[in-house]
Tab-separated table of C-alpha atoms in Angstrom:
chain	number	residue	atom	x	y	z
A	172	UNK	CA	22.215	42.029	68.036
A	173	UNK	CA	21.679	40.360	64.695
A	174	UNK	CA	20.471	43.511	63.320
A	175	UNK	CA	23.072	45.622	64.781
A	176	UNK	CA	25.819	42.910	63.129
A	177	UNK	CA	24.683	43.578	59.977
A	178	UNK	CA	23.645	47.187	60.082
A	179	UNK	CA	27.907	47.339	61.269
A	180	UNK	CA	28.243	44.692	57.679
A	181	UNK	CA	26.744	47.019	55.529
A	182	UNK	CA	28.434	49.923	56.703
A	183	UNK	CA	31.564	48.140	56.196
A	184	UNK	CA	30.311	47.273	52.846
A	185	UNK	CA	29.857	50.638	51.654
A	186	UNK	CA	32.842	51.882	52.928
A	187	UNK	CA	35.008	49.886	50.956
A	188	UNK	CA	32.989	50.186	48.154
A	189	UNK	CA	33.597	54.289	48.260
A	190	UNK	CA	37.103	53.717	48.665
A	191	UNK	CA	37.477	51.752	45.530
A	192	UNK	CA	38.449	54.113	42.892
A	193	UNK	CA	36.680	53.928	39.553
A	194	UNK	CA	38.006	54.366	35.992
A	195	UNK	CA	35.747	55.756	33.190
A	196	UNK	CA	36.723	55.073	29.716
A	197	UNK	CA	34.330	56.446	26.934
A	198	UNK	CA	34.491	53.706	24.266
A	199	UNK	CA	32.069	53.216	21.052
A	200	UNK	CA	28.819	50.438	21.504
A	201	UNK	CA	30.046	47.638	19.381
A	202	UNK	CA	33.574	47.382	22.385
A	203	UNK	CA	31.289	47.234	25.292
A	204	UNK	CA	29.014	44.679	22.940
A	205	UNK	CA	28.385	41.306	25.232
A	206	UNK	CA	30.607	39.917	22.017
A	207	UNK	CA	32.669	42.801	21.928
A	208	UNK	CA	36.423	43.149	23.846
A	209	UNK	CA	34.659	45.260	26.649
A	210	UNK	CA	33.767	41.958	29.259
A	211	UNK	CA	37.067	40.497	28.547
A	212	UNK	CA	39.327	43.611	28.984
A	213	UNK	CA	36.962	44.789	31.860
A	214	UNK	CA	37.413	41.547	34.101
A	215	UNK	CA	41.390	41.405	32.946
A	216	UNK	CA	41.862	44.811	34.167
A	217	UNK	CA	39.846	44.848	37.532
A	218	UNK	CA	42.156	41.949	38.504
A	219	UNK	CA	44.948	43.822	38.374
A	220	UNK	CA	43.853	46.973	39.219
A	221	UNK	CA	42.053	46.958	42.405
A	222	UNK	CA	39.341	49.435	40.683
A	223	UNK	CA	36.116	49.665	38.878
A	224	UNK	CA	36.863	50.092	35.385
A	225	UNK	CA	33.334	50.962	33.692
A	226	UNK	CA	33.484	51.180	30.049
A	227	UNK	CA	30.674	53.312	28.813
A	228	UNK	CA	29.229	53.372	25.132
A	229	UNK	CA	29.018	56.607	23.355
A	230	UNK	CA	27.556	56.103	20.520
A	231	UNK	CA	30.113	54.479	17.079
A	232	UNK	CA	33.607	56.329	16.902
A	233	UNK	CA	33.440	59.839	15.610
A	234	UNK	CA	30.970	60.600	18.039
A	235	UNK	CA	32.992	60.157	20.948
A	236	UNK	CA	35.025	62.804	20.148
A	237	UNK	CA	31.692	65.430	19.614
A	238	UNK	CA	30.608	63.804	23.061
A	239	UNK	CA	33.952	64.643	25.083
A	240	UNK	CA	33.793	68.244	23.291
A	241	UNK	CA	30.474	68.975	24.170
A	242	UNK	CA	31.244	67.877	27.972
A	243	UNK	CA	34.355	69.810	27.810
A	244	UNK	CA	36.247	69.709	31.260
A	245	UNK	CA	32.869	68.721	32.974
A	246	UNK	CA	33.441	65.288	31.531
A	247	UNK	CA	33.060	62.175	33.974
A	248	UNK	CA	35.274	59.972	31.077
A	249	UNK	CA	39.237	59.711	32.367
A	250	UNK	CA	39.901	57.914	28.957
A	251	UNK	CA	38.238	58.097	25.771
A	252	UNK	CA	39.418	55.037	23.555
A	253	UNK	CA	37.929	54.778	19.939
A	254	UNK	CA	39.300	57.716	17.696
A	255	UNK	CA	40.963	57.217	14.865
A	256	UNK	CA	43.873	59.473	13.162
A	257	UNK	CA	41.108	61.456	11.245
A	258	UNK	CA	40.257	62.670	14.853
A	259	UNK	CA	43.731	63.108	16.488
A	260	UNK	CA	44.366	66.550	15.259
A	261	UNK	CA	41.008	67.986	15.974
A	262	UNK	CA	41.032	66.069	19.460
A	263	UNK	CA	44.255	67.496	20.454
A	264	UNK	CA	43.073	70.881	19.403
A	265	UNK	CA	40.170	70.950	21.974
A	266	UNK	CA	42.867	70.887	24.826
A	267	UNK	CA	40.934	68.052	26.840
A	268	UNK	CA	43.513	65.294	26.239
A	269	UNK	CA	46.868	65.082	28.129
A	270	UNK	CA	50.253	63.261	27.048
A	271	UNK	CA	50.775	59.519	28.158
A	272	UNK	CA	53.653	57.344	28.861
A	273	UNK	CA	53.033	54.388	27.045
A	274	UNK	CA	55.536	52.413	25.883
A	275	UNK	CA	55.706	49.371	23.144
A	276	UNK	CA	57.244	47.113	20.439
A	277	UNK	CA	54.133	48.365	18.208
A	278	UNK	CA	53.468	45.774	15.116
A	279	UNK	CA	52.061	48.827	12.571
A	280	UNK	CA	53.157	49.127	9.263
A	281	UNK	CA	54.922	51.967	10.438
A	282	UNK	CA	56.923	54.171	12.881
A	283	UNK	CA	54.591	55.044	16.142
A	284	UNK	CA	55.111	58.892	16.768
A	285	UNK	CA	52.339	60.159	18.795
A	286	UNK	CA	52.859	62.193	22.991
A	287	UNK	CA	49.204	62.389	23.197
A	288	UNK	CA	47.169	59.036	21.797
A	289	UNK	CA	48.760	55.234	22.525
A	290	UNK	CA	47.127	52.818	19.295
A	291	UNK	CA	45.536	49.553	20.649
A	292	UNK	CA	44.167	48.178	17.170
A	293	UNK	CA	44.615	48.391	13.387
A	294	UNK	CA	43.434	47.352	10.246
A	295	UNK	CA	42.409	48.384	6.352
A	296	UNK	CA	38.518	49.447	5.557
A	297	UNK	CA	37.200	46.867	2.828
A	298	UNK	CA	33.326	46.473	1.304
A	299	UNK	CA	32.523	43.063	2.175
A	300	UNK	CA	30.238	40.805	0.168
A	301	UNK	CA	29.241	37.208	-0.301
A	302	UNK	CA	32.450	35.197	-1.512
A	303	UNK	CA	30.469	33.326	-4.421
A	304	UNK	CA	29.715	36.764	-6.088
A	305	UNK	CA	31.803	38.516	-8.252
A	306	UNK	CA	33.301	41.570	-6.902
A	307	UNK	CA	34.251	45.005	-8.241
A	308	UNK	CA	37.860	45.673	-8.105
A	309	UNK	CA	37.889	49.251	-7.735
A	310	UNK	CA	35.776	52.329	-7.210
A	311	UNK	CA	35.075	52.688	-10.733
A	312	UNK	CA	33.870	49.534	-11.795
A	313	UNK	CA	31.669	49.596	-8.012
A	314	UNK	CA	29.646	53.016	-9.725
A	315	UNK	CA	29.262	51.333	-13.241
A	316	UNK	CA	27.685	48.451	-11.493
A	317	UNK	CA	24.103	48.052	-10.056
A	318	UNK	CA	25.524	46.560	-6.302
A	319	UNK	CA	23.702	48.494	-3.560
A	320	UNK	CA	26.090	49.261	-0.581
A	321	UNK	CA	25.390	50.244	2.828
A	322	UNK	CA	28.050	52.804	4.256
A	323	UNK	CA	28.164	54.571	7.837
A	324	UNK	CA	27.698	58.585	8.175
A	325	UNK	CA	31.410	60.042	8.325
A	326	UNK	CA	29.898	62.452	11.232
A	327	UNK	CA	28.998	59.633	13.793
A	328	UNK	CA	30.982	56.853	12.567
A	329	UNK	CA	34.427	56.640	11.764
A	330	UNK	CA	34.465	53.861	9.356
A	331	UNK	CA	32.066	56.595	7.584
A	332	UNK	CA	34.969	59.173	7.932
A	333	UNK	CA	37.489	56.835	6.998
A	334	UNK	CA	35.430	55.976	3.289
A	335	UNK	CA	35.786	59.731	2.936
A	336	UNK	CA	39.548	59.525	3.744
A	337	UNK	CA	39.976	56.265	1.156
A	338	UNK	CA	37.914	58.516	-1.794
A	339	UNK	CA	39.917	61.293	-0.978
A	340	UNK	CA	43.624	60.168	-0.788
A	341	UNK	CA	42.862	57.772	-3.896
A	342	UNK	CA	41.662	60.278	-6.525
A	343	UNK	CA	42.394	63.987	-5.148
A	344	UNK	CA	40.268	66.458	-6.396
A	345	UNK	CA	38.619	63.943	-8.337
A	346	UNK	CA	36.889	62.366	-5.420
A	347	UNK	CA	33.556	64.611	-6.576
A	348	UNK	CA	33.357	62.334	-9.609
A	349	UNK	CA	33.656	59.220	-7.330
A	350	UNK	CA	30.907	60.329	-5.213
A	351	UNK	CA	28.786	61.335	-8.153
A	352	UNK	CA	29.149	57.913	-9.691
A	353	UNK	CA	29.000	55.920	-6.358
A	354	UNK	CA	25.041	58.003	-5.286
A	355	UNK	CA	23.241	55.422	-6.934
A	356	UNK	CA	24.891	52.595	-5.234
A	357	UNK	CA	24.272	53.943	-1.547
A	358	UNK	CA	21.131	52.056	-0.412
A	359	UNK	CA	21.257	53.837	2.899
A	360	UNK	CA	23.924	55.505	5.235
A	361	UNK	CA	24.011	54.166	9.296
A	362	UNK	CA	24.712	56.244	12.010
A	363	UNK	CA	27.256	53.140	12.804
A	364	UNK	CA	29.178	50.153	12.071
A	365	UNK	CA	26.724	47.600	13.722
A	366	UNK	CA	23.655	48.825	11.799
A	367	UNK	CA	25.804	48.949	8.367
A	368	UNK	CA	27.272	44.871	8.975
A	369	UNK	CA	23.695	43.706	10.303
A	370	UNK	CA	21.599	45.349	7.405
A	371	UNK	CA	24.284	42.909	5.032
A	372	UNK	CA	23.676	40.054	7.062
A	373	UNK	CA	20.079	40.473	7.068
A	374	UNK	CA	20.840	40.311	2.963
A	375	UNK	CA	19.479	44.465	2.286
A	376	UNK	CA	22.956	44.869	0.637
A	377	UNK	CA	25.399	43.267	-1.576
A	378	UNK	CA	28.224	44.935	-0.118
A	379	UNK	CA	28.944	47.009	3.273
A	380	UNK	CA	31.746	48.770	4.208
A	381	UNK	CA	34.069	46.999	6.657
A	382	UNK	CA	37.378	45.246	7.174
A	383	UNK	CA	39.598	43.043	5.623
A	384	UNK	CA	39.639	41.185	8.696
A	385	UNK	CA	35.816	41.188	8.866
A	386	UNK	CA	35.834	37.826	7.007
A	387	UNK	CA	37.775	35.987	9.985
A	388	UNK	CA	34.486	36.558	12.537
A	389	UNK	CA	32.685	34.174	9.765
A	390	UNK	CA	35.274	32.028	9.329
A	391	UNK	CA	36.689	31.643	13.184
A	392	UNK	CA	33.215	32.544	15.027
A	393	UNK	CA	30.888	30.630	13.034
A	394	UNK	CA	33.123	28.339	10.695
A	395	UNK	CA	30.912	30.025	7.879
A	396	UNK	CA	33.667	30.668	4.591
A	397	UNK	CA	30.843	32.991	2.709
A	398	UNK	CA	32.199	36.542	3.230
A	399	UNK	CA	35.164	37.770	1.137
A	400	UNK	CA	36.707	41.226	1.412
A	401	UNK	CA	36.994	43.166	-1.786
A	402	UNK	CA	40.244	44.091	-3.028
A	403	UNK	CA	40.525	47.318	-4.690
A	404	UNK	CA	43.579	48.195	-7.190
A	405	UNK	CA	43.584	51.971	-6.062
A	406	UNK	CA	44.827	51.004	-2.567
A	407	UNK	CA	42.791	50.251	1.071
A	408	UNK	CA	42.784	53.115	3.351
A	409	UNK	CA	44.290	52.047	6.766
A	410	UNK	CA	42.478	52.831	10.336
A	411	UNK	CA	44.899	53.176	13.513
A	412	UNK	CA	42.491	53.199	16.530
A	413	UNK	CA	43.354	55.057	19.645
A	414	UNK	CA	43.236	55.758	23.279
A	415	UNK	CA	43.936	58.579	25.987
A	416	UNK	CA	43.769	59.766	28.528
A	417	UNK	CA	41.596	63.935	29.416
A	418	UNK	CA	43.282	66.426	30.785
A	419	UNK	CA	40.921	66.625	33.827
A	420	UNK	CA	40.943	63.296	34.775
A	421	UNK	CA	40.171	62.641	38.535
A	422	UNK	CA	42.324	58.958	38.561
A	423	UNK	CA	45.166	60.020	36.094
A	424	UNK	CA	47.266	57.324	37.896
A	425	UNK	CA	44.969	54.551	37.227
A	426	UNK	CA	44.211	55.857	33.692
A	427	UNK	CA	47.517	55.572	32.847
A	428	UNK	CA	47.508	52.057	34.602
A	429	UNK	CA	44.875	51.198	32.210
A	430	UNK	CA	46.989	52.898	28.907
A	431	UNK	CA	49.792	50.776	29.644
A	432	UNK	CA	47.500	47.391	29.924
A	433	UNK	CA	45.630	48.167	26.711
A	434	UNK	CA	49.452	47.067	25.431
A	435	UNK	CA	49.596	44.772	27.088
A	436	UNK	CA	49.229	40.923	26.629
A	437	UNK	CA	46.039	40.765	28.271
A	438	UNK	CA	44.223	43.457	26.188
A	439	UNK	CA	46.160	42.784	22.716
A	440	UNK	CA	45.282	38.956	22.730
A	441	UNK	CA	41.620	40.062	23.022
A	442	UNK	CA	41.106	42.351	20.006
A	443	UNK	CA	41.552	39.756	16.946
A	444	UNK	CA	38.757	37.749	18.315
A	445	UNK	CA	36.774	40.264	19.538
A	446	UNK	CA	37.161	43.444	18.248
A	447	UNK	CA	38.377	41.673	15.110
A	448	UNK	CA	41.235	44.136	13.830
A	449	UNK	CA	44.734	43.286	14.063
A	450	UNK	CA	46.172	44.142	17.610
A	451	UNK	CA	48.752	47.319	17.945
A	452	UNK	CA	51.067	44.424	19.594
A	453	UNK	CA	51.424	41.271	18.324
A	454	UNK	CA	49.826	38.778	21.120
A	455	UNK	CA	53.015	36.196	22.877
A	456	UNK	CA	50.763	33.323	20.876
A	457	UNK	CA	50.947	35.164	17.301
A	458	UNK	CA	47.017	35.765	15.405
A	459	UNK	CA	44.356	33.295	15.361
A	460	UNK	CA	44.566	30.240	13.021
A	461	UNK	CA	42.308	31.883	10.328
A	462	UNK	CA	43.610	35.531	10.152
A	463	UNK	CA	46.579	33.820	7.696
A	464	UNK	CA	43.501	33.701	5.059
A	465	UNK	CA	42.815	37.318	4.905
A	466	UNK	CA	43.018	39.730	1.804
A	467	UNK	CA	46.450	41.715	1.944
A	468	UNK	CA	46.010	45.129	0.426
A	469	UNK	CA	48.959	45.418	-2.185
A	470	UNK	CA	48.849	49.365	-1.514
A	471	UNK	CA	48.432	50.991	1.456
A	472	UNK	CA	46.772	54.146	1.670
A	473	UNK	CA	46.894	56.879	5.100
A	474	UNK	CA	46.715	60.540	5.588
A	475	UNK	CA	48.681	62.330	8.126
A	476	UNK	CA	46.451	63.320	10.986
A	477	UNK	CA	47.111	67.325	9.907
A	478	UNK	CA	45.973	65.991	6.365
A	479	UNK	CA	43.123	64.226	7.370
A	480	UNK	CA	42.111	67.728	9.190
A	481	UNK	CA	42.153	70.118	6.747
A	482	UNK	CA	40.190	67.692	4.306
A	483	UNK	CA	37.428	66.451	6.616
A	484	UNK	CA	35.059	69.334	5.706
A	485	UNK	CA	36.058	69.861	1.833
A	486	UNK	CA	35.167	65.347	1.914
A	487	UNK	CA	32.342	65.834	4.142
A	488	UNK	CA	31.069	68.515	1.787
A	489	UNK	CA	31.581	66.488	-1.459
A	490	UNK	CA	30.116	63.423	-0.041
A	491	UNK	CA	26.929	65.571	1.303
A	492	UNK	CA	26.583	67.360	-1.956
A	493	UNK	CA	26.563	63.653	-4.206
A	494	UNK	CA	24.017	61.956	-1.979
A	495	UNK	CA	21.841	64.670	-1.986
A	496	UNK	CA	21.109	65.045	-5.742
């Protein structure tokens, strides 16, 4: 009888088990990181949601976009969240991702316009160095110097993409000379962001390319003050990162469920601790004590998604063509 009891348990087990629904959301490594948003967001949203939400890492930004491509409408993910507006007009042009119905008081610089993608973070790329050493103050004076910097690869990473964006809405069609003058300073290039920051820490590099708000993990994290964002006089190129939702989704219902959380309270308190970029919605309790000490970029520089498209592969190709010499 005992065995029959829990032969009946087990069944019973599994069959609620197969009746919970599960969400798949295609995110990049460093947000399901055990110091990452990914645990928080995960356990915020199951309570709510009577699902599994399973947050799988694919790789650093840009390549979650090649991944969902490559999978097409075969793809298991119901959101993909991690693209940037370099990768909104190419995403929407694959004809995987449908429109959402996300709504919010978004705290961005500017106007949110956007059927298809609902932002969850922001923030301005920065090279990051030791506070006590003297820092370039724009790309120029960065080439004439003998710093080594580590940068990501704009095809995997979009911190990579988004140095290519920064070069190229600074100086135009003189972002060849910026690259030619910058080779010599590349010590190496990262597939992504987590290989870039840790090669820094682990003192390979005087400078990496980050954040602005890179310098708050030190300070709020691990009450370390060393790390100082460089501020350049050309401008900081800003990063809006994204969420939604494919076409071919087997839970649209829940993924929009989970679109409309990622604005909320729950999520956006999360990201300046965790993810470490200032949240799409300002959190009920305002930033961390700490974030009042960052850098503030006196010029602000972003490319329409359409502009960032049609200069990805004339960047790509001028970056490629300087670090090969």
């Amino acid at each position: 009888m005992k065995h029959l009891v829990l032969a009946a348990g087990l069944l019973g087990a599994t069959a609620a088990y197969a009746d919970t629904p599960e969400l798949i959301v295609y995110t990049y490594d460093s947000f399901v990181s055990d110091w990452g948003p990914g645990p928080a967001v995960e356990k915020a949203f199951e309570a709510t949601c009577g699902c599994d939400l399973k947050l799988v890492g694919a790789g650093d930004g840009a390549a979650l976009l090649a991944r969902v491509k490559l999978e097409g409408a075969r793809s298991d993910a119901d959101v993909v969240l991690g693209l940037d507006t370099n990768l909104t007009a190419a995403a929407k042009e694959t004809g995987l991702f449908a429109d959402h119905s996300v709504s919010a008081d978004y705290a961005l610089p500017f106007a949110w316009e956007d059927a298809t993608f609902a932002p969850y973070d922001w923030g301005y790329f920065a090279f990051v160095h030791k506070a006590d050493a003297v820092a370039p103050k724009n790309f120029g004076e960065l080439a004439a110097s003998d710093l080594k910097i580590v940068i990501q690869d704009p095809r995997s990473s979009t911190p990579g993409l988004g140095l290519l964006m920064w070069v190229k809405a600074a100086y135009g069609d003189k972002a060849p000379e910026v690259w030619d003058g910058l080779a010599d300073n590349v010590l190496t290039v990262t597939k992504g962001w987590s290989e870039a920051y840790g090669l820094f820490l682990e003192g390979e590099a005087d400078m990496v390319l980050s954040y602005t708000t890179s310098p708050a993990y030190h300070l709020i994290a691990e009450e370390d003050d060393s790390k100082a964002a460089a501020v350049f006089d050309e401008g900081h190129y800003m990063q809006v990162e994204v969420a939604g939702k494919l076409a071919n989704s087997d839970q649209p219902e829940l993924a929009d469920q989970f679109l409309a959380f990622m604005v909320s309270d729950a999520f956006q308190s999360v990201i300046p601790t965790t993810n470490w970029m200032y949240p799409a919605v300002t959190p009920a309790d305002g930033l961390p004590k700490g974030f009042e000490t960052l850098v503030s970029p006196e010029k602000s520089l972003l490319l329409s998604e359409g502009e960032a498209a049609a200069l990805r592969d004339v960047a790509l190709d001028e970056w490629l063509t300087a670090l090969s010499r």
